GROMACS .gro file of C-alpha atoms in nm:
model
  190
    1MET     CA    1   0.798  -1.351  -5.252
    2SER     CA    2   1.083  -1.119  -5.164
    3GLU     CA    3   1.377  -1.238  -4.960
    4GLY     CA    4   1.261  -1.003  -4.677
    5GLY     CA    5   0.926  -1.178  -4.675
    6ALA     CA    6   1.087  -1.513  -4.647
    7ARG     CA    7   1.285  -1.400  -4.351
    8TRP     CA    8   0.979  -1.279  -4.172
    9ARG     CA    9   0.801  -1.612  -4.239
   10ALA     CA   10   1.103  -1.809  -4.112
   11ARG     CA   11   1.092  -1.618  -3.781
   12GLY     CA   12   0.722  -1.700  -3.730
   13PHE     CA   13   0.586  -1.368  -3.858
   14ARG     CA   14   0.314  -1.348  -4.121
   15THR     CA   15   0.276  -1.064  -4.365
   16GLN     CA   16  -0.107  -1.114  -4.347
   17GLY     CA   17  -0.267  -1.184  -4.016
   18ARG     CA   18  -0.088  -1.148  -3.688
   19PRO     CA   19   0.021  -1.450  -3.481
   20VAL     CA   20   0.140  -1.394  -3.126
   21VAL     CA   21   0.500  -1.286  -3.131
   22THR     CA   22   0.682  -1.309  -2.802
   23GLY     CA   23   0.940  -1.042  -2.755
   24HIS     CA   24   1.088  -1.174  -2.433
   25VAL     CA   25   1.018  -1.444  -2.177
   26ILE     CA   26   1.200  -1.420  -1.846
   27HIS     CA   27   1.187  -1.693  -1.584
   28LEU     CA   28   1.328  -1.643  -1.233
   29ASN     CA   29   1.289  -1.801  -0.900
   30THR     CA   30   1.406  -1.775  -0.535
   31THR     CA   31   1.361  -1.965  -0.211
   32ILE     CA   32   1.200  -1.775   0.068
   33ASP     CA   33   1.201  -1.864   0.443
   34ALA     CA   34   0.827  -1.791   0.465
   35SER     CA   35   0.490  -1.956   0.415
   36PRO     CA   36   0.303  -1.930   0.090
   37GLU     CA   37   0.034  -1.729   0.270
   38THR     CA   38   0.290  -1.470   0.385
   39ILE     CA   39   0.443  -1.441   0.036
   40TRP     CA   40   0.092  -1.405  -0.104
   41GLY     CA   41   0.030  -1.123   0.144
   42VAL     CA   42   0.338  -0.939   0.020
   43LEU     CA   43   0.242  -0.989  -0.355
   44THR     CA   44  -0.109  -0.867  -0.293
   45ASP     CA   45  -0.032  -0.572  -0.070
   46LEU     CA   46  -0.081  -0.330  -0.349
   47PRO     CA   47  -0.117  -0.008  -0.141
   48HIS     CA   48   0.236  -0.067  -0.015
   49THR     CA   49   0.397  -0.183  -0.341
   50ALA     CA   50   0.621   0.129  -0.363
   51GLU     CA   51   0.752   0.063  -0.010
   52ILE     CA   52   0.814  -0.314  -0.077
   53LEU     CA   53   0.966  -0.304  -0.434
   54SER     CA   54   1.259  -0.068  -0.488
   55SER     CA   55   1.187  -0.061  -0.865
   56VAL     CA   56   0.839   0.092  -0.811
   57LYS     CA   57   0.834   0.467  -0.760
   58SER     CA   58   0.464   0.495  -0.683
   59ALA     CA   59   0.149   0.280  -0.676
   60GLU     CA   60  -0.221   0.368  -0.669
   61LEU     CA   61  -0.505   0.122  -0.617
   62ILE     CA   62  -0.782   0.195  -0.873
   63THR     CA   63  -1.037  -0.070  -0.770
   64ASP     CA   64  -1.192  -0.135  -0.428
   65GLY     CA   65  -1.219  -0.466  -0.250
   66GLU     CA   66  -1.002  -0.771  -0.197
   67TYR     CA   67  -0.728  -0.875  -0.435
   68ASP     CA   68  -0.887  -1.088  -0.701
   69VAL     CA   69  -0.949  -1.104  -1.077
   70GLY     CA   70  -1.036  -0.759  -1.192
   71THR     CA   71  -0.822  -0.572  -0.931
   72THR     CA   72  -0.661  -0.281  -1.108
   73TRP     CA   73  -0.379  -0.045  -0.999
   74ARG     CA   74  -0.140   0.207  -1.146
   75GLU     CA   75   0.237   0.201  -1.080
   76GLU     CA   76   0.532   0.393  -1.204
   77ARG     CA   77   0.845   0.195  -1.284
   78ASN     CA   78   1.081   0.084  -1.561
   79PHE     CA   79   0.965  -0.238  -1.736
   80PHE     CA   80   1.087  -0.388  -2.067
   81GLY     CA   81   1.256  -0.049  -2.146
   82HIS     CA   82   0.933   0.147  -2.078
   83HIS     CA   83   0.978   0.429  -1.821
   84GLY     CA   84   0.670   0.567  -1.666
   85GLU     CA   85   0.320   0.484  -1.543
   86GLU     CA   86   0.136   0.162  -1.632
   87GLU     CA   87  -0.201   0.027  -1.537
   88LEU     CA   88  -0.206  -0.342  -1.422
   89HIS     CA   89  -0.494  -0.585  -1.408
   90VAL     CA   90  -0.522  -0.912  -1.222
   91ILE     CA   91  -0.642  -1.162  -1.477
   92GLU     CA   92  -0.589  -1.480  -1.270
   93SER     CA   93  -0.586  -1.526  -0.893
   94GLU     CA   94  -0.554  -1.854  -0.699
   95PRO     CA   95  -0.470  -1.765  -0.341
   96PRO     CA   96  -0.216  -1.835  -0.194
   97SER     CA   97  -0.034  -2.008  -0.489
   98ARG     CA   98  -0.068  -1.830  -0.817
   99THR     CA   99  -0.156  -1.493  -0.973
  100LEU     CA  100  -0.120  -1.332  -1.316
  101HIS     CA  101  -0.100  -0.956  -1.396
  102GLU     CA  102  -0.138  -0.799  -1.736
  103THR     CA  103  -0.055  -0.455  -1.863
  104ARG     CA  104  -0.040  -0.288  -2.204
  105LEU     CA  105   0.234  -0.060  -2.314
  106ARG     CA  106   0.153   0.096  -2.642
  107HIS     CA  107   0.123  -0.204  -2.887
  108ASP     CA  108   0.264  -0.457  -2.644
  109ARG     CA  109   0.097  -0.677  -2.387
  110ILE     CA  110   0.304  -0.777  -2.082
  111ARG     CA  111   0.199  -1.063  -1.855
  112THR     CA  112   0.371  -1.140  -1.524
  113ALA     CA  113   0.294  -1.469  -1.351
  114TYR     CA  114   0.378  -1.550  -0.989
  115LEU     CA  115   0.371  -1.907  -0.859
  116ILE     CA  116   0.433  -1.993  -0.495
  117GLU     CA  117   0.512  -2.346  -0.384
  118ARG     CA  118   0.623  -2.509  -0.063
  119THR     CA  119   0.973  -2.667  -0.089
  120ALA     CA  120   0.990  -3.042  -0.076
  121ASP     CA  121   1.099  -3.045   0.288
  122GLY     CA  122   0.825  -2.800   0.379
  123THR     CA  123   1.053  -2.560   0.560
  124ALA     CA  124   1.041  -2.273   0.304
  125SER     CA  125   0.863  -2.168  -0.012
  126ARG     CA  126   0.973  -2.120  -0.376
  127LEU     CA  127   0.856  -1.812  -0.563
  128LEU     CA  128   0.874  -1.837  -0.939
  129ILE     CA  129   0.811  -1.543  -1.173
  130THR     CA  130   0.757  -1.555  -1.546
  131ALA     CA  131   0.736  -1.226  -1.740
  132THR     CA  132   0.623  -1.246  -2.106
  133MET     CA  133   0.609  -0.963  -2.358
  134ASP     CA  134   0.382  -1.004  -2.661
  135VAL     CA  135   0.495  -0.780  -2.942
  136SER     CA  136   0.252  -0.900  -3.211
  137GLY     CA  137   0.083  -0.561  -3.225
  138ARG     CA  138   0.398  -0.394  -3.359
  139THR     CA  139   0.454  -0.300  -3.721
  140LYS     CA  140   0.721  -0.475  -3.926
  141SER     CA  141   0.967  -0.191  -3.884
  142GLU     CA  142   0.905  -0.182  -3.505
  143LEU     CA  143   0.974  -0.560  -3.490
  144MET     CA  144   1.299  -0.512  -3.681
  145ARG     CA  145   1.406  -0.240  -3.436
  146TRP     CA  146   1.305  -0.477  -3.157
  147ASN     CA  147   1.524  -0.754  -3.301
  148VAL     CA  148   1.820  -0.518  -3.282
  149LEU     CA  149   1.755  -0.329  -2.958
  150GLY     CA  150   1.541  -0.569  -2.758
  151ARG     CA  151   1.837  -0.739  -2.579
  152HIS     CA  152   1.901  -0.418  -2.383
  153SER     CA  153   1.546  -0.401  -2.243
  154PHE     CA  154   1.561  -0.781  -2.174
  155GLU     CA  155   1.871  -0.741  -1.955
  156SER     CA  156   1.743  -0.433  -1.769
  157THR     CA  157   1.409  -0.595  -1.698
  158ARG     CA  158   1.573  -0.914  -1.583
  159ARG     CA  159   1.784  -0.719  -1.336
  160MET     CA  160   1.475  -0.538  -1.216
  161LEU     CA  161   1.287  -0.863  -1.164
  162ILE     CA  162   1.582  -1.018  -0.976
  163ARG     CA  163   1.573  -0.715  -0.741
  164ASP     CA  164   1.190  -0.749  -0.711
  165LEU     CA  165   1.232  -1.113  -0.600
  166GLU     CA  166   1.490  -1.009  -0.346
  167ASP     CA  167   1.262  -0.727  -0.217
  168ILE     CA  168   0.969  -0.973  -0.188
  169ARG     CA  169   1.196  -1.224  -0.008
  170ILE     CA  170   1.310  -0.963   0.243
  171GLU     CA  171   0.961  -0.834   0.318
  172ALA     CA  172   0.810  -1.186   0.355
  173GLU     CA  173   1.088  -1.299   0.584
  174LYS     CA  174   1.052  -0.977   0.786
  175ARG     CA  175   0.679  -1.040   0.818
  176GLU     CA  176   0.754  -1.385   0.953
  177GLY     CA  177   1.009  -1.242   1.205
  178ARG     CA  178   1.313  -1.387   1.031
  179PRO     CA  179   1.657  -1.217   1.096
  180GLN     CA  180   1.770  -1.007   0.798
  181GLU     CA  181   2.128  -0.894   0.878
  182ALA     CA  182   2.295  -1.223   0.775
  183ASP     CA  183   2.143  -1.210   0.426
  184LYS     CA  184   2.203  -0.840   0.369
  185GLY     CA  185   2.335  -0.789   0.012
  186LYS     CA  186   2.325  -1.170  -0.062
  187HIS     CA  187   2.183  -1.240  -0.408
  188ARG     CA  188   1.954  -1.541  -0.402
  189ALA     CA  189   1.733  -1.511  -0.707
  190SER     CA  190   1.819  -1.720  -1.015
   0.00000   0.00000   0.00000
């Protein structure tokens, strides 16, 4: 076996067969002064996504009916270094506590999970987001480029998701009639 093949194997890649290769995993969370039901309402308000999330330029609902597994929409935004339109699908939905979206960008599969929990004291809710990028569909040369350039897309996507959490927090607290001026510009996602 060549030295290059040994390096691929050491990183979890196989030259024959394709295991799942995760390009990035981003975990973020924030505390929101709103009920899980209100936060769920913000997350599932797909017709107004572009008004709620500053990172989304446009959104178009493709399927009819209530938000549930199978709901599909198109949005234009920047995600993991991809600029443009993407089609998202709800693949899990447990109102008002958990949902999972999936999209495909060229060879990659991106999953974004949202988990909503009441805080221990019951006065607020915690919103956790996990974004995972599966790059196992890429060729070896694409994976090598990813190893070199992937950090840039990780950082830009992380910043975008932090902003999304802040936008969701602001909208949920607004829907519950909470004052917004005191928190203006205050970063709370971590």
